[in-house]
């Protein structure tokens, strides 16, 4: 198995685990909170969030695996540190 594929599976599993944990912490009432907010007329419908976030996180996993699996990237450690901070803030 290539280094990229191993990294992709590892990062994907970590991202999925963090997503599941976040859902467990916030609970099922989050949807009602969103529905009760005053939103502008141009706000997207709630049904669009799941496919958009799934695509976004899928792309984040692939890009992280690409950055991590390359040994010739001298900026890899700072990039991953910033990515980890961003993901922690996003969770």
PDB file of C-alpha atoms in Angstrom:
ATOM      1  CA  UNK A   1       0.000   0.000   0.000  1.00  0.00           C
ATOM      2  CA  UNK A   2       1.395   3.392  -0.942  1.00  0.00           C
ATOM      3  CA  UNK A   3       2.241   6.045   1.624  1.00  0.00           C
ATOM      4  CA  UNK A   4      -0.418   8.316   0.152  1.00  0.00           C
ATOM      5  CA  UNK A   5      -3.139   5.675   0.518  1.00  0.00           C
ATOM      6  CA  UNK A   6      -2.116   4.871   4.109  1.00  0.00           C
ATOM      7  CA  UNK A   7      -2.151   8.568   4.969  1.00  0.00           C
ATOM      8  CA  UNK A   8      -5.480   9.045   3.210  1.00  0.00           C
ATOM      9  CA  UNK A   9      -7.060   6.241   5.246  1.00  0.00           C
ATOM     10  CA  UNK A  10      -5.559   7.497   8.508  1.00  0.00           C
ATOM     11  CA  UNK A  11      -6.612  11.119   7.993  1.00  0.00           C
ATOM     12  CA  UNK A  12     -10.029  10.003   6.749  1.00  0.00           C
ATOM     13  CA  UNK A  13     -10.563   7.833   9.830  1.00  0.00           C
ATOM     14  CA  UNK A  14      -9.479  10.678  12.114  1.00  0.00           C
ATOM     15  CA  UNK A  15     -11.772  13.146  10.399  1.00  0.00           C
ATOM     16  CA  UNK A  16     -14.707  10.730  10.520  1.00  0.00           C
ATOM     17  CA  UNK A  17     -14.031  10.048  14.197  1.00  0.00           C
ATOM     18  CA  UNK A  18     -13.923  13.757  15.009  1.00  0.00           C
ATOM     19  CA  UNK A  19     -17.169  14.274  13.088  1.00  0.00           C
ATOM     20  CA  UNK A  20     -18.923  11.495  14.988  1.00  0.00           C
ATOM     21  CA  UNK A  21     -17.627  12.806  18.308  1.00  0.00           C
ATOM     22  CA  UNK A  22     -18.803  16.327  17.452  1.00  0.00           C
ATOM     23  CA  UNK A  23     -22.272  15.008  16.587  1.00  0.00           C
ATOM     24  CA  UNK A  24     -22.434  13.113  19.884  1.00  0.00           C
ATOM     25  CA  UNK A  25     -21.425  16.209  21.846  1.00  0.00           C
ATOM     26  CA  UNK A  26     -23.845  18.613  20.151  1.00  0.00           C
ATOM     27  CA  UNK A  27     -26.760  16.178  20.091  1.00  0.00           C
ATOM     28  CA  UNK A  28     -29.823  16.106  17.865  1.00  0.00           C
ATOM     29  CA  UNK A  29     -31.152  19.516  18.979  1.00  0.00           C
ATOM     30  CA  UNK A  30     -28.693  21.433  16.778  1.00  0.00           C
ATOM     31  CA  UNK A  31     -31.051  21.245  13.822  1.00  0.00           C
ATOM     32  CA  UNK A  32     -33.779  23.026  15.825  1.00  0.00           C
ATOM     33  CA  UNK A  33     -31.330  25.751  16.810  1.00  0.00           C
ATOM     34  CA  UNK A  34     -30.470  26.420  13.150  1.00  0.00           C
ATOM     35  CA  UNK A  35     -34.129  26.443  12.153  1.00  0.00           C
ATOM     36  CA  UNK A  36     -34.953  28.982  14.879  1.00  0.00           C
ATOM     37  CA  UNK A  37     -32.315  31.516  13.760  1.00  0.00           C
ATOM     38  CA  UNK A  38     -33.255  34.650  11.836  1.00  0.00           C
ATOM     39  CA  UNK A  39     -31.639  34.020   8.465  1.00  0.00           C
ATOM     40  CA  UNK A  40     -31.391  36.309   5.436  1.00  0.00           C
ATOM     41  CA  UNK A  41     -33.456  35.487   2.362  1.00  0.00           C
ATOM     42  CA  UNK A  42     -30.328  34.323   0.515  1.00  0.00           C
ATOM     43  CA  UNK A  43     -29.419  31.702   3.152  1.00  0.00           C
ATOM     44  CA  UNK A  44     -29.161  28.211   1.655  1.00  0.00           C
ATOM     45  CA  UNK A  45     -31.782  25.630   2.612  1.00  0.00           C
ATOM     46  CA  UNK A  46     -30.802  23.232   5.425  1.00  0.00           C
ATOM     47  CA  UNK A  47     -30.802  20.251   3.018  1.00  0.00           C
ATOM     48  CA  UNK A  48     -27.733  21.625   1.246  1.00  0.00           C
ATOM     49  CA  UNK A  49     -25.432  21.481   4.280  1.00  0.00           C
ATOM     50  CA  UNK A  50     -24.865  17.710   4.400  1.00  0.00           C
ATOM     51  CA  UNK A  51     -23.645  17.314   0.796  1.00  0.00           C
ATOM     52  CA  UNK A  52     -21.590  20.510   0.929  1.00  0.00           C
ATOM     53  CA  UNK A  53     -19.854  19.627   4.228  1.00  0.00           C
ATOM     54  CA  UNK A  54     -19.257  16.025   3.084  1.00  0.00           C
ATOM     55  CA  UNK A  55     -17.601  17.281  -0.101  1.00  0.00           C
ATOM     56  CA  UNK A  56     -15.604  19.901   1.786  1.00  0.00           C
ATOM     57  CA  UNK A  57     -14.262  17.451   4.359  1.00  0.00           C
ATOM     58  CA  UNK A  58     -13.529  14.876   1.659  1.00  0.00           C
ATOM     59  CA  UNK A  59     -11.402  17.434  -0.156  1.00  0.00           C
ATOM     60  CA  UNK A  60      -9.700  18.395   3.118  1.00  0.00           C
ATOM     61  CA  UNK A  61      -8.783  14.746   3.720  1.00  0.00           C
ATOM     62  CA  UNK A  62      -7.322  14.352   0.217  1.00  0.00           C
ATOM     63  CA  UNK A  63      -5.341  17.600   0.423  1.00  0.00           C
ATOM     64  CA  UNK A  64      -3.986  16.681   3.858  1.00  0.00           C
ATOM     65  CA  UNK A  65      -2.897  13.274   2.583  1.00  0.00           C
ATOM     66  CA  UNK A  66      -1.183  14.917  -0.394  1.00  0.00           C
ATOM     67  CA  UNK A  67       0.730  17.350   1.831  1.00  0.00           C
ATOM     68  CA  UNK A  68       1.627  14.733   4.434  1.00  0.00           C
ATOM     69  CA  UNK A  69       2.737  11.976   2.084  1.00  0.00           C
ATOM     70  CA  UNK A  70       5.372  14.100   0.306  1.00  0.00           C
ATOM     71  CA  UNK A  71       8.841  13.959   1.847  1.00  0.00           C
ATOM     72  CA  UNK A  72      10.180  16.735  -0.376  1.00  0.00           C
ATOM     73  CA  UNK A  73       7.856  19.393   1.065  1.00  0.00           C
ATOM     74  CA  UNK A  74       9.976  21.568   3.408  1.00  0.00           C
ATOM     75  CA  UNK A  75       6.902  23.444   4.671  1.00  0.00           C
ATOM     76  CA  UNK A  76       5.055  20.247   5.605  1.00  0.00           C
ATOM     77  CA  UNK A  77       5.295  20.624   9.401  1.00  0.00           C
ATOM     78  CA  UNK A  78       4.071  24.256   9.555  1.00  0.00           C
ATOM     79  CA  UNK A  79       1.297  23.438   7.086  1.00  0.00           C
ATOM     80  CA  UNK A  80       0.136  20.487   9.153  1.00  0.00           C
ATOM     81  CA  UNK A  81       0.322  22.491  12.379  1.00  0.00           C
ATOM     82  CA  UNK A  82      -1.908  25.212  10.907  1.00  0.00           C
ATOM     83  CA  UNK A  83      -4.243  22.563   9.516  1.00  0.00           C
ATOM     84  CA  UNK A  84      -4.512  20.855  12.927  1.00  0.00           C
ATOM     85  CA  UNK A  85      -5.284  24.184  14.616  1.00  0.00           C
ATOM     86  CA  UNK A  86      -7.932  24.960  12.021  1.00  0.00           C
ATOM     87  CA  UNK A  87      -9.535  21.516  12.345  1.00  0.00           C
ATOM     88  CA  UNK A  88      -9.569  21.736  16.145  1.00  0.00           C
ATOM     89  CA  UNK A  89     -11.224  25.157  15.963  1.00  0.00           C
ATOM     90  CA  UNK A  90     -13.731  23.812  13.457  1.00  0.00           C
ATOM     91  CA  UNK A  91     -14.734  20.864  15.630  1.00  0.00           C
TER      92      UNK A  91
END
